[in-house]
mmCIF file of C-alpha atoms in Angstrom:
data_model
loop_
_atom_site.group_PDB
_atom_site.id
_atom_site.type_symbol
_atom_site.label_atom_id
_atom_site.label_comp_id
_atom_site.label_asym_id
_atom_site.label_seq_id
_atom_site.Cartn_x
_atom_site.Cartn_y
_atom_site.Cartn_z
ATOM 1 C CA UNK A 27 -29.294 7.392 -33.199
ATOM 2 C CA UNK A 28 -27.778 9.687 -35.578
ATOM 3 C CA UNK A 29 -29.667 8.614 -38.310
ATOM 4 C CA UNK A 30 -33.060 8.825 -37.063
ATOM 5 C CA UNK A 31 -32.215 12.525 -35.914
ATOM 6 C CA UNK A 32 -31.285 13.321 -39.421
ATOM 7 C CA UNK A 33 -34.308 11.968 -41.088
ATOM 8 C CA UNK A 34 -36.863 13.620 -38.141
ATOM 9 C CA UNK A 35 -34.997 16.894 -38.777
ATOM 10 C CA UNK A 36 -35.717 16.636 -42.382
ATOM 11 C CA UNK A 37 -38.337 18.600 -44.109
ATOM 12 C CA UNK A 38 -40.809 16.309 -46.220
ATOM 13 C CA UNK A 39 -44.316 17.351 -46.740
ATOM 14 C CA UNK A 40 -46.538 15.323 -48.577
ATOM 15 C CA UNK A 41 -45.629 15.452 -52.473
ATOM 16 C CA UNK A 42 -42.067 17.565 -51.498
ATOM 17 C CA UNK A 43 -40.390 14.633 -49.912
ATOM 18 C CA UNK A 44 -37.225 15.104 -51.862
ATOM 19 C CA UNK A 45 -34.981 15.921 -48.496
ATOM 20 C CA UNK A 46 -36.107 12.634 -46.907
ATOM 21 C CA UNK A 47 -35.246 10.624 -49.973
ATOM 22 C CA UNK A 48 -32.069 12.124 -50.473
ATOM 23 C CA UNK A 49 -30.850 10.671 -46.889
ATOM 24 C CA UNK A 50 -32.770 7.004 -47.653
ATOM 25 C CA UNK A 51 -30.798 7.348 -51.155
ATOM 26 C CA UNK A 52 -27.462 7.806 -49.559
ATOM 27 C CA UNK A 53 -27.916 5.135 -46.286
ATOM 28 C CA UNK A 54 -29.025 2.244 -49.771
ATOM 29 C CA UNK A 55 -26.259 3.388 -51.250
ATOM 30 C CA UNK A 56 -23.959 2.855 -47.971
ATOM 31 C CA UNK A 57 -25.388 -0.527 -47.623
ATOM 32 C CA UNK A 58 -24.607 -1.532 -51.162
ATOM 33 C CA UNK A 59 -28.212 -2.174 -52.545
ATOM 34 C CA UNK A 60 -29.508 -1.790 -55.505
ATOM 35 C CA UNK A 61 -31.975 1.185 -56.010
ATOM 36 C CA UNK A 62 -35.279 0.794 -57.518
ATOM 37 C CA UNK A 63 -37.838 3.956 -58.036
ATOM 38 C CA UNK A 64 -41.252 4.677 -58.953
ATOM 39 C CA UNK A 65 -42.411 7.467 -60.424
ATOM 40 C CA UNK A 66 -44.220 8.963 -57.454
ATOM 41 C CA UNK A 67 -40.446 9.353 -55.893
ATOM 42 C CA UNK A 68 -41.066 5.901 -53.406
ATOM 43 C CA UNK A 69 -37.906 3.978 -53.238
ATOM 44 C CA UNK A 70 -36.444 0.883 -51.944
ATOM 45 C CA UNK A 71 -32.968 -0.801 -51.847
ATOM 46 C CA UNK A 72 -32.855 -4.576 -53.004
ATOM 47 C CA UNK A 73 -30.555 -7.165 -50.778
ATOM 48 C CA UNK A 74 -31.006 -10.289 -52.369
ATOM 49 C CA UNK A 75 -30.424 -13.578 -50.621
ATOM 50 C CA UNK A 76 -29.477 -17.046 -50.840
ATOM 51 C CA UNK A 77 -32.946 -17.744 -53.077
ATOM 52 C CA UNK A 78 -34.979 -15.149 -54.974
ATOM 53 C CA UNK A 79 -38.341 -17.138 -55.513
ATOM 54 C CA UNK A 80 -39.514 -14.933 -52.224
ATOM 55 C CA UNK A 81 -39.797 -11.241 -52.597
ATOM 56 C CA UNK A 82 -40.228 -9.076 -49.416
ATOM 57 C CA UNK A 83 -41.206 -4.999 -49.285
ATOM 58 C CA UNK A 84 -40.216 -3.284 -46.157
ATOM 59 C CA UNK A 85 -41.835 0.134 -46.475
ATOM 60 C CA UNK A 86 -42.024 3.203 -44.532
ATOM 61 C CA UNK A 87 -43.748 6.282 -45.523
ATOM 62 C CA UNK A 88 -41.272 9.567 -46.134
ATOM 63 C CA UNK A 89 -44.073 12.253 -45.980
ATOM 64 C CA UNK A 90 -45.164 13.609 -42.788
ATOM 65 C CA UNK A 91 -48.197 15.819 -41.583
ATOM 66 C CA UNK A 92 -48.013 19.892 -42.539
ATOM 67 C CA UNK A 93 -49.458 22.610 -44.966
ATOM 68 C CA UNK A 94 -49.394 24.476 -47.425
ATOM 69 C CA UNK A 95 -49.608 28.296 -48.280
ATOM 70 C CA UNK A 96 -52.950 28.935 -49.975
ATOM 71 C CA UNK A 97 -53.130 32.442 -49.480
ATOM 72 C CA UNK A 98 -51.053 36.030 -48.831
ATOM 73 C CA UNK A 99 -52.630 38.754 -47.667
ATOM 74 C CA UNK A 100 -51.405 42.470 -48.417
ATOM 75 C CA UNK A 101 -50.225 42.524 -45.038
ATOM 76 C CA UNK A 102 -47.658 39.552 -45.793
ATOM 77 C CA UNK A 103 -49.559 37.075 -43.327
ATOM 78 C CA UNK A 104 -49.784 33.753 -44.721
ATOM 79 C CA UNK A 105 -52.976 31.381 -44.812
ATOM 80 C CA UNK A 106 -52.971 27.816 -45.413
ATOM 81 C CA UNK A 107 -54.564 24.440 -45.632
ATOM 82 C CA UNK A 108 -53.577 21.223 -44.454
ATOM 83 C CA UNK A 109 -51.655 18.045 -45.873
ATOM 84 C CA UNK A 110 -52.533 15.518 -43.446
ATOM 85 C CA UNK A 111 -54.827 15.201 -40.682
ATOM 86 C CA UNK A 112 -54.739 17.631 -38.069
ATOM 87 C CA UNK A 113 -56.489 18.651 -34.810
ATOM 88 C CA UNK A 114 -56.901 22.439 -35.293
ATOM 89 C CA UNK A 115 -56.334 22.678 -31.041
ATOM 90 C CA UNK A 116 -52.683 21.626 -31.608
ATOM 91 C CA UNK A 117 -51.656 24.478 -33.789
ATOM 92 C CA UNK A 118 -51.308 27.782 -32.408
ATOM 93 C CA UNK A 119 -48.408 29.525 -31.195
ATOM 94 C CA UNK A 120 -46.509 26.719 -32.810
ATOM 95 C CA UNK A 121 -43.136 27.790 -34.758
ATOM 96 C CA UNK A 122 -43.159 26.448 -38.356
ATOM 97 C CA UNK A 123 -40.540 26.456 -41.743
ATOM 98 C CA UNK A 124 -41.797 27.531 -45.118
ATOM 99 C CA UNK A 125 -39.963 26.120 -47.521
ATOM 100 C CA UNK A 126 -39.024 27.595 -50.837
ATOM 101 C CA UNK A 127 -36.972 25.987 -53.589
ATOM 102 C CA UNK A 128 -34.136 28.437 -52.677
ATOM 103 C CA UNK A 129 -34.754 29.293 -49.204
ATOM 104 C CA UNK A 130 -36.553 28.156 -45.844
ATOM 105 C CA UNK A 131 -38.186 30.685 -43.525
ATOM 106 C CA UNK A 132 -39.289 30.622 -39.839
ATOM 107 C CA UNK A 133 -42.787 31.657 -38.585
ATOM 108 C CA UNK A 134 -45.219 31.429 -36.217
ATOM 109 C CA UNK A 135 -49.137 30.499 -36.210
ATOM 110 C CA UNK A 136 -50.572 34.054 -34.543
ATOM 111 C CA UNK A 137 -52.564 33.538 -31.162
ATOM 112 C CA UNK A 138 -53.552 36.246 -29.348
ATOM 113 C CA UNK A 139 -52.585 37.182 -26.060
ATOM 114 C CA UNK A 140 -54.920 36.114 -23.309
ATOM 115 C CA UNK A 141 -55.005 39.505 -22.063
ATOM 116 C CA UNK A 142 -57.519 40.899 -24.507
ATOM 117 C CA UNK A 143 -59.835 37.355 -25.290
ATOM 118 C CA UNK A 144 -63.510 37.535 -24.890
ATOM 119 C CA UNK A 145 -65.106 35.678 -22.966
ATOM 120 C CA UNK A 146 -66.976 33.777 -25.609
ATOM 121 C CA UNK A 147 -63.478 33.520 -27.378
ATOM 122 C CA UNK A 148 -62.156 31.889 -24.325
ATOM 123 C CA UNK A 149 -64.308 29.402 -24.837
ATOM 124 C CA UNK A 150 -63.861 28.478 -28.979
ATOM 125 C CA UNK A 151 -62.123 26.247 -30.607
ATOM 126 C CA UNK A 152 -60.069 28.110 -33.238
ATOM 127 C CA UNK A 153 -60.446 26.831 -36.636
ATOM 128 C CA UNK A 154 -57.801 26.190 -38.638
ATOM 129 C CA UNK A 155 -59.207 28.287 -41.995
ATOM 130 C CA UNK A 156 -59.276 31.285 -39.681
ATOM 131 C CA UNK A 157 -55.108 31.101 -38.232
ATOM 132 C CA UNK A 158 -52.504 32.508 -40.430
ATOM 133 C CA UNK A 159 -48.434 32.259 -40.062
ATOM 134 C CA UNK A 160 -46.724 35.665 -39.699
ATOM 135 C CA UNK A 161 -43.514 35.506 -40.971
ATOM 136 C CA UNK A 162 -42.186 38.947 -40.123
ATOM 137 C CA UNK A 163 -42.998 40.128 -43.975
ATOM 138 C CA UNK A 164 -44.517 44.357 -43.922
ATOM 139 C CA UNK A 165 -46.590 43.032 -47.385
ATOM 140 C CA UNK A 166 -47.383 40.696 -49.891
ATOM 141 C CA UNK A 167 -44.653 42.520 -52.145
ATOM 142 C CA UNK A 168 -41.738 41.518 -49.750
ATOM 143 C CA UNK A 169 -43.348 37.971 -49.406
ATOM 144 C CA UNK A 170 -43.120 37.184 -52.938
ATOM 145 C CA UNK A 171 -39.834 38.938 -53.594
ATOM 146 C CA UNK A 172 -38.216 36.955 -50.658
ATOM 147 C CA UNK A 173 -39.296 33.881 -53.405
ATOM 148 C CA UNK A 174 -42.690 32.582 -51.353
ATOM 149 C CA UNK A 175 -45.893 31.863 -53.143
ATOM 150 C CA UNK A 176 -48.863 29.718 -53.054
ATOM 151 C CA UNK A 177 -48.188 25.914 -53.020
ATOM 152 C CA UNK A 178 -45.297 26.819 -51.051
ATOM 153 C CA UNK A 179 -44.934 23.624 -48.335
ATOM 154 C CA UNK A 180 -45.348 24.341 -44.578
ATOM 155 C CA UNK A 181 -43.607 22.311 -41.616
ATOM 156 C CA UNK A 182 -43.678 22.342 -38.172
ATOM 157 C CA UNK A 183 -39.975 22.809 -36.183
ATOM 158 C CA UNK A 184 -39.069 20.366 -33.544
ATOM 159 C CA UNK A 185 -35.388 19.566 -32.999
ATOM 160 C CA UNK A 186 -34.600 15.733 -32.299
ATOM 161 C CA UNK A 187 -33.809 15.061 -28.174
ATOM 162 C CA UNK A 188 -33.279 11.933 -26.521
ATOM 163 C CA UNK A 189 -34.773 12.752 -22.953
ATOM 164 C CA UNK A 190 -33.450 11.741 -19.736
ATOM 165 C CA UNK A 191 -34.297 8.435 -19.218
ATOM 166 C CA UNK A 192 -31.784 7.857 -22.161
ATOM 167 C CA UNK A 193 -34.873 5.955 -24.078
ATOM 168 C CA UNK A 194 -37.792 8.507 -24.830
ATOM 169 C CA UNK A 195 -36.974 10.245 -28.372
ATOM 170 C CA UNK A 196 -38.681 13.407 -28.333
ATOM 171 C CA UNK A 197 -39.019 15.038 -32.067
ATOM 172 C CA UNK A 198 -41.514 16.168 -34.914
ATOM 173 C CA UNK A 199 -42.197 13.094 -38.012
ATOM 174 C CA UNK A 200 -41.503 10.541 -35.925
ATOM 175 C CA UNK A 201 -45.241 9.552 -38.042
ATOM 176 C CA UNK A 202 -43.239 8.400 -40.340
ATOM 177 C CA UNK A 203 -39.479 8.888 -40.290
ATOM 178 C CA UNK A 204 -38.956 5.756 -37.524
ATOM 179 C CA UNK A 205 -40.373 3.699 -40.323
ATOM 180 C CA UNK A 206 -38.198 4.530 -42.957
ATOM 181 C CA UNK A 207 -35.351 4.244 -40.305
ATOM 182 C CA UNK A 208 -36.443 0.909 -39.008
ATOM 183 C CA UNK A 209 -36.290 -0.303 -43.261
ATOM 184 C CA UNK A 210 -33.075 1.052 -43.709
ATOM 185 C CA UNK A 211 -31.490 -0.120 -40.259
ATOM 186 C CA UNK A 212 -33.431 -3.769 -40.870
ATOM 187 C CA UNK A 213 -31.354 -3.623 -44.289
ATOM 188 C CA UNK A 214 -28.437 -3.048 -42.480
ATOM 189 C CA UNK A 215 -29.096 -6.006 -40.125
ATOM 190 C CA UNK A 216 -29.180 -8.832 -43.135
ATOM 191 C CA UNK A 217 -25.474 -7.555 -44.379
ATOM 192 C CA UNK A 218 -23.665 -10.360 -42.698
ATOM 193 C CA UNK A 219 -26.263 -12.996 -42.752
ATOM 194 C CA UNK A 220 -28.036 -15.019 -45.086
ATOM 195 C CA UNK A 221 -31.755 -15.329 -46.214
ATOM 196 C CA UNK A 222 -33.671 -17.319 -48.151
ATOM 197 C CA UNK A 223 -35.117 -14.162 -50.441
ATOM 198 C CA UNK A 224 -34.887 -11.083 -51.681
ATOM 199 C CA UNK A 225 -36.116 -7.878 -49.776
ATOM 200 C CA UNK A 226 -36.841 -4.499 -51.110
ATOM 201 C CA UNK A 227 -36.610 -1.639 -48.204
ATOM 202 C CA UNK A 228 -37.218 1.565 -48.390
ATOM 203 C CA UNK A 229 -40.035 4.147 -47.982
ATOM 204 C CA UNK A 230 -43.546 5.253 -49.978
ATOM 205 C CA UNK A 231 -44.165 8.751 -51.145
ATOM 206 C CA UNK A 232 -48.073 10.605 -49.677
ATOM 207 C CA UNK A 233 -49.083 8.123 -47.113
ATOM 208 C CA UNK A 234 -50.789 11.417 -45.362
ATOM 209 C CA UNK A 235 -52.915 12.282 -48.182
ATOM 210 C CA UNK A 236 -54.689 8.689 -48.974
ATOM 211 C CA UNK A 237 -52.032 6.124 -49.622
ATOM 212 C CA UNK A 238 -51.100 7.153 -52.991
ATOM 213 C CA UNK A 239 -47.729 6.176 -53.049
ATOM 214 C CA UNK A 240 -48.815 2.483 -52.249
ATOM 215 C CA UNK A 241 -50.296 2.163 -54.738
ATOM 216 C CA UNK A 242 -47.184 2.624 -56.653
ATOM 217 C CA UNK A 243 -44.420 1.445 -55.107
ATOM 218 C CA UNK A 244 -45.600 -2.417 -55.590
ATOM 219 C CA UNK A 245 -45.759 -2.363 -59.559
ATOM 220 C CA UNK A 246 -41.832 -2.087 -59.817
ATOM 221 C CA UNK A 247 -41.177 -5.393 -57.279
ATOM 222 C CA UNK A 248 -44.412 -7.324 -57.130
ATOM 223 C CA UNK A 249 -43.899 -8.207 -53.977
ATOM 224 C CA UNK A 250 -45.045 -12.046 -52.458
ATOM 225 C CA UNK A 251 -45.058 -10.363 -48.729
ATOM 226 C CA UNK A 252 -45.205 -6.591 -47.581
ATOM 227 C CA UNK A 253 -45.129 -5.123 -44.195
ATOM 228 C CA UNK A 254 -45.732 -1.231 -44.105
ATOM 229 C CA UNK A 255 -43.703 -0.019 -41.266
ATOM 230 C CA UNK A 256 -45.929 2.745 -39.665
ATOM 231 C CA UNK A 257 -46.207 4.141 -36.190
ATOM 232 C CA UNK A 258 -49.017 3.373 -33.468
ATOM 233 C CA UNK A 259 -50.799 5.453 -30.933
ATOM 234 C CA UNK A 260 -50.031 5.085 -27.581
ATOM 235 C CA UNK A 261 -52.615 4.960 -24.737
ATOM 236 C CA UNK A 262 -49.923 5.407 -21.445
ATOM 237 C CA UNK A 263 -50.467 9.364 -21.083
ATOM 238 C CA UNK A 264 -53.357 10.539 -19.257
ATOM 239 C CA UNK A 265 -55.259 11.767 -21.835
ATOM 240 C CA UNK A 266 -56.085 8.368 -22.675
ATOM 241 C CA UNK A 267 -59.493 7.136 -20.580
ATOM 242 C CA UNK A 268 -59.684 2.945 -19.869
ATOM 243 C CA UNK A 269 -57.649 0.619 -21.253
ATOM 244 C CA UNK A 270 -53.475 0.980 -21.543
ATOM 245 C CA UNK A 271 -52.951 -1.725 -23.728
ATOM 246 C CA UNK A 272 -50.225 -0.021 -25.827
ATOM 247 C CA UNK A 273 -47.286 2.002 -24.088
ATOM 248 C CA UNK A 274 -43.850 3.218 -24.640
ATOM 249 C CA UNK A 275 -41.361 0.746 -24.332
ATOM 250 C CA UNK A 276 -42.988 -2.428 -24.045
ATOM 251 C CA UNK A 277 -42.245 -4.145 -27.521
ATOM 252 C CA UNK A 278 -43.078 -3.266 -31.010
ATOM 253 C CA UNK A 279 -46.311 -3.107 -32.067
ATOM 254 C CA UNK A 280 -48.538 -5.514 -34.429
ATOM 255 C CA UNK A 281 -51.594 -4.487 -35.832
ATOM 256 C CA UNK A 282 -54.061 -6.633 -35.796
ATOM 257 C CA UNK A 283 -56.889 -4.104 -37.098
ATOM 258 C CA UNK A 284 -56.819 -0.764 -38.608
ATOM 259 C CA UNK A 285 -59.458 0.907 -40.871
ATOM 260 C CA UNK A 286 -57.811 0.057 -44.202
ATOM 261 C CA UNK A 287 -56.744 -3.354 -43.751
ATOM 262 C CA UNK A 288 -57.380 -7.033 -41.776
ATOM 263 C CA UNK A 289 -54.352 -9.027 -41.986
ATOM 264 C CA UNK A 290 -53.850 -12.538 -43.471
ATOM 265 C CA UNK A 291 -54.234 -14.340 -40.161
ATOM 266 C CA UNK A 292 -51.805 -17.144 -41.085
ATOM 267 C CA UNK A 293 -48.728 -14.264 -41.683
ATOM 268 C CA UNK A 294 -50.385 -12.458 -38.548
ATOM 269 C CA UNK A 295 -49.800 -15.646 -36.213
ATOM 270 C CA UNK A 296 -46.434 -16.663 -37.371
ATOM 271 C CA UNK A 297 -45.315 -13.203 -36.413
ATOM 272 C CA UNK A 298 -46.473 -13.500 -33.308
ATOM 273 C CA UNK A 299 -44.570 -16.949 -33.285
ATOM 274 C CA UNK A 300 -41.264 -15.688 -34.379
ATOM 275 C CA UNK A 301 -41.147 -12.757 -31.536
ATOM 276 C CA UNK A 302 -42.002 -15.470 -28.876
ATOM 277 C CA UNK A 303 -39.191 -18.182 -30.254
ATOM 278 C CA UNK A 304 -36.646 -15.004 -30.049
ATOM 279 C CA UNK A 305 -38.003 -13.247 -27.057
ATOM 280 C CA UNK A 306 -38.711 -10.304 -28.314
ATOM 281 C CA UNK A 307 -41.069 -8.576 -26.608
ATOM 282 C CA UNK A 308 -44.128 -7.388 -28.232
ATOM 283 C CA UNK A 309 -47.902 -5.186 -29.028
ATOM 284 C CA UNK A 310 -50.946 -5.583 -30.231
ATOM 285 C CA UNK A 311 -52.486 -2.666 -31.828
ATOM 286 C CA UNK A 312 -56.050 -2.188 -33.134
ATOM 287 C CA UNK A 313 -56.667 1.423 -34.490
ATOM 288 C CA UNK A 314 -59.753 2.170 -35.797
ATOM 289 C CA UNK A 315 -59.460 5.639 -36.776
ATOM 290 C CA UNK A 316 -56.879 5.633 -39.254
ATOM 291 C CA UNK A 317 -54.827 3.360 -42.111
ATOM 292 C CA UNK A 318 -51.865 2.884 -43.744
ATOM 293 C CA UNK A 319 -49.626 2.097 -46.532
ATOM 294 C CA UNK A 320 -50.670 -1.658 -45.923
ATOM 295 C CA UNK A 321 -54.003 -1.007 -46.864
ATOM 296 C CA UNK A 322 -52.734 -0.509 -50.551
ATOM 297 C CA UNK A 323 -50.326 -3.553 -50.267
ATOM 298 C CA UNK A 324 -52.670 -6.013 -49.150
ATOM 299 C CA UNK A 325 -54.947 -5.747 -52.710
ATOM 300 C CA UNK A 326 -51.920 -5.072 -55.412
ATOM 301 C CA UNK A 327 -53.203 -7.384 -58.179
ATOM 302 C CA UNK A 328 -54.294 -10.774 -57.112
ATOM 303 C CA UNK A 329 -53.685 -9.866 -53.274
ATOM 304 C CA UNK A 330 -50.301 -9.729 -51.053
ATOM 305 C CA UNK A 331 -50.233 -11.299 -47.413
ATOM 306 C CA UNK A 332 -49.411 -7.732 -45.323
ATOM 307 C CA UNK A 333 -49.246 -5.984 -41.826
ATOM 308 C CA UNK A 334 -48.345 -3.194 -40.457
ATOM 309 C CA UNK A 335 -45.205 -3.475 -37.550
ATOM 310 C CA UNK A 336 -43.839 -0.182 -35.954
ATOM 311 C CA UNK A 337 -43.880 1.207 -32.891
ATOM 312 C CA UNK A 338 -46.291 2.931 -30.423
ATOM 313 C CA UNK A 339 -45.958 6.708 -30.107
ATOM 314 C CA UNK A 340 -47.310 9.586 -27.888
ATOM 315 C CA UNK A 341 -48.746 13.036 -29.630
ATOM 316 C CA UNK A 342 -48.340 11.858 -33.382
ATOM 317 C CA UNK A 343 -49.691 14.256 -35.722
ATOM 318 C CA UNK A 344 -48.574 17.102 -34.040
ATOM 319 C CA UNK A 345 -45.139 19.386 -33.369
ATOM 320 C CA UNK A 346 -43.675 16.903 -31.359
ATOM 321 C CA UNK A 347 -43.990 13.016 -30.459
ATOM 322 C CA UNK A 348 -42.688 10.603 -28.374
ATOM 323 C CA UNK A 349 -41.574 7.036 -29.059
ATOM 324 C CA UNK A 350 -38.752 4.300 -27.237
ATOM 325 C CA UNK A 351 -35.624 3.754 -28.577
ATOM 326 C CA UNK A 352 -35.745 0.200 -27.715
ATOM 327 C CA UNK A 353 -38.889 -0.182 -28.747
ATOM 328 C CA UNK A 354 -37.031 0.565 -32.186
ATOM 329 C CA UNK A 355 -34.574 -1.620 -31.587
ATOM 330 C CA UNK A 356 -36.819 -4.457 -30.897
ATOM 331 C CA UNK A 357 -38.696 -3.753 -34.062
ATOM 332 C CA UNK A 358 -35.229 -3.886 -36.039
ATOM 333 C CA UNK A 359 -34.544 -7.327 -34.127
ATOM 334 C CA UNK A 360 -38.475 -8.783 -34.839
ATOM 335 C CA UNK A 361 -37.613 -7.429 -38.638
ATOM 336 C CA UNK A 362 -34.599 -9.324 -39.453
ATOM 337 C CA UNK A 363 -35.913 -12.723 -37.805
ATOM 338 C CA UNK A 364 -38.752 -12.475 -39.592
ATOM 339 C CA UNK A 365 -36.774 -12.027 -43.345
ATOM 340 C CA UNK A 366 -34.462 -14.900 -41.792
ATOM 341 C CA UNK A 367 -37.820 -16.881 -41.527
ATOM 342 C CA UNK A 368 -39.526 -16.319 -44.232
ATOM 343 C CA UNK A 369 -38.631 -18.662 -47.694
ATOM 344 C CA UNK A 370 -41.122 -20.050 -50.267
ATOM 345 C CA UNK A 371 -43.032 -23.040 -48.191
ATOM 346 C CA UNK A 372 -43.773 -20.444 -45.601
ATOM 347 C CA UNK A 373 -45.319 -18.186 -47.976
ATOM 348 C CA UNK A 374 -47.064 -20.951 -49.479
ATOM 349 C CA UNK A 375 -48.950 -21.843 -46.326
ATOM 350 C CA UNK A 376 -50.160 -18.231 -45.381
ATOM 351 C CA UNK A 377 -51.729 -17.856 -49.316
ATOM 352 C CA UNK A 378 -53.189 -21.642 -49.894
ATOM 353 C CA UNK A 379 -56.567 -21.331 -48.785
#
């Protein structure tokens, strides 16, 4: 899965996602699409069918969780705030990039040793305001002339692995770089077929940071269906309590419920219809905590039937996740039935109330 190593591997903070788009850029341009932009940097490739009275947006999001420097001391330590949601517990000792226009350098969020903790500091939960990133600099002086300054972005480092089992992808942004890699390999799957529509894939631009580039993206296709292609949490480690409902490797995931968006029921159901007439396994997914880039689809102008499809994944918003490959690769096959499905009386019947 070379391509879903090189986008992971990527560097793409929200608002710096340039590196990301660069690779979705290049794969549209490999599958001979045409490219449409907004001026948030979102993009999307356009395939169009056998009709064009149907227009569909596959979207991931090309931003993923990190920080950014908001401080150097006179020591040349580094303090910074966060782009994205974070659980301060996650974060030190961690190795991270800064990125520079010219330059990238390594660090590390400072811990200290367990040897000489208090007892009462034993005990805390660190807070993030309070950890800095020591880059090796002596002061501020050699921090700014190596070229870093405030605004600077921040990333964590996790090299892409596929583990053992030959299925369990272990690598940072999988939140959201399987999306944009399920849009561009769903593109890929309608080369030699025909459908009766046009899709748009591609990705959004500052999911992390509230949705903003959904609320773009749709003004340059006004889309008649959208499906954000995010990732889900899964509940098969033991850190989750009760139910197991969503694991690794089981089938894509559907969301029925997350805290930005209900689905139109009618587009909800035939989904569900389509995996079972292909046999392709599948999730149900209700996440209350968090939304996505379908919560800005759903209500561009008069309203857009939307879900959310992707795949369930272990420790996302943090150095390194987890997800299947073939849950992937059912995802890509539940993708390009669905396109193949989808023409104008279908539509029709989810938005005729």
């Amino acid at each position: 899965m070379n391509l879903l190593k090189e986008l992971t591997e990527a560097y793409g903070a929200p608002g710096f996602e340039g590196a990301v788009r660069k690779i979705i850029k290049k794969e549209l341009e490999k599958a001979g699409a045409s490219i449409l932009t907004d001026r948030l940097g979102g993009i999307v490739g356009e395939k169009k069918g056998t009709e064009s009275d149907v227009k569909i947006l596959l979207a991931g999001h090309m931003d993923e969780v990190g920080f950014m420097v908001k401080e150097i001391t006179k020591e040349g330590y580094l303090y910074f705030a966060p782009l994205g949601g974070w659980w301060d517990q996650v974060l030190l000792a961690q190795r991270v990039k800064v990125i520079t226009e010219k330059k990238e350098f390594t660090g590390v969020i400072g811990s200290k040793p367990p040897h000489i903790l208090t007892a009462e500091e034993r005990s805390k939960v660190y807070p993030m305001k309070e950890m800095f990133i020591d880059i090796g600099a002596k002061s501020d002086e050699m921090v700014k002339k190596w070229g870093i300054q405030v605004g600077d972005p921040i990333l964590p480092i996790c090299p892409y692995e596929l583990l053992s089992d030959n299925d369990t992808i272990l690598a940072k942004a999988m939140d959201n770089r399987a999306g944009c890699y399920l849009a561009l390999e769903t593109l890929k799957g309608l080369q030699n077929g025909q459908h009766p529509n046009t899709v748009y894939a591609g990705a959004t631009v500052q999911e992390e940071v509230g949705l903003r580039g959904a609320t773009t993206l749709p003004y340059i296709i006004d889309p008649d269906i959208a499906i954000a292609l995010d990732m889900g949490i899964s509940k098969d480690d033991p850190s989750h309590s009760g139910s197991k409902n969503v694991s690794l490797g089981k089938g894509p995931l559907i969301t029925f419920l997350d805290s930005s968006m209900i689905p139109n029921v009618r587009f909800r159901n035939f989904i569900i219809e389509t995996a079972e007439k292909n046999n392709i396994p599948y999730q149900v997914d209700l996440l209350l905590g968090g939304g996505t880039d379908a919560g800005k689809f759903h209500m561009h102008k008069a309203g857009i039937p939307s879900i959310v499809i992707g795949v369930a994944t272990r420790y996302m918003h943090s150095h390194a996740s987890m997800a299947s490959k073939q849950d992937l690769e059912n995802a890509v096959k539940l993708l390009v039935a669905l396109v193949n499905a989808l023409d104008k009386k279908t539509v029709n019947q989810f938005i005729n109330y």
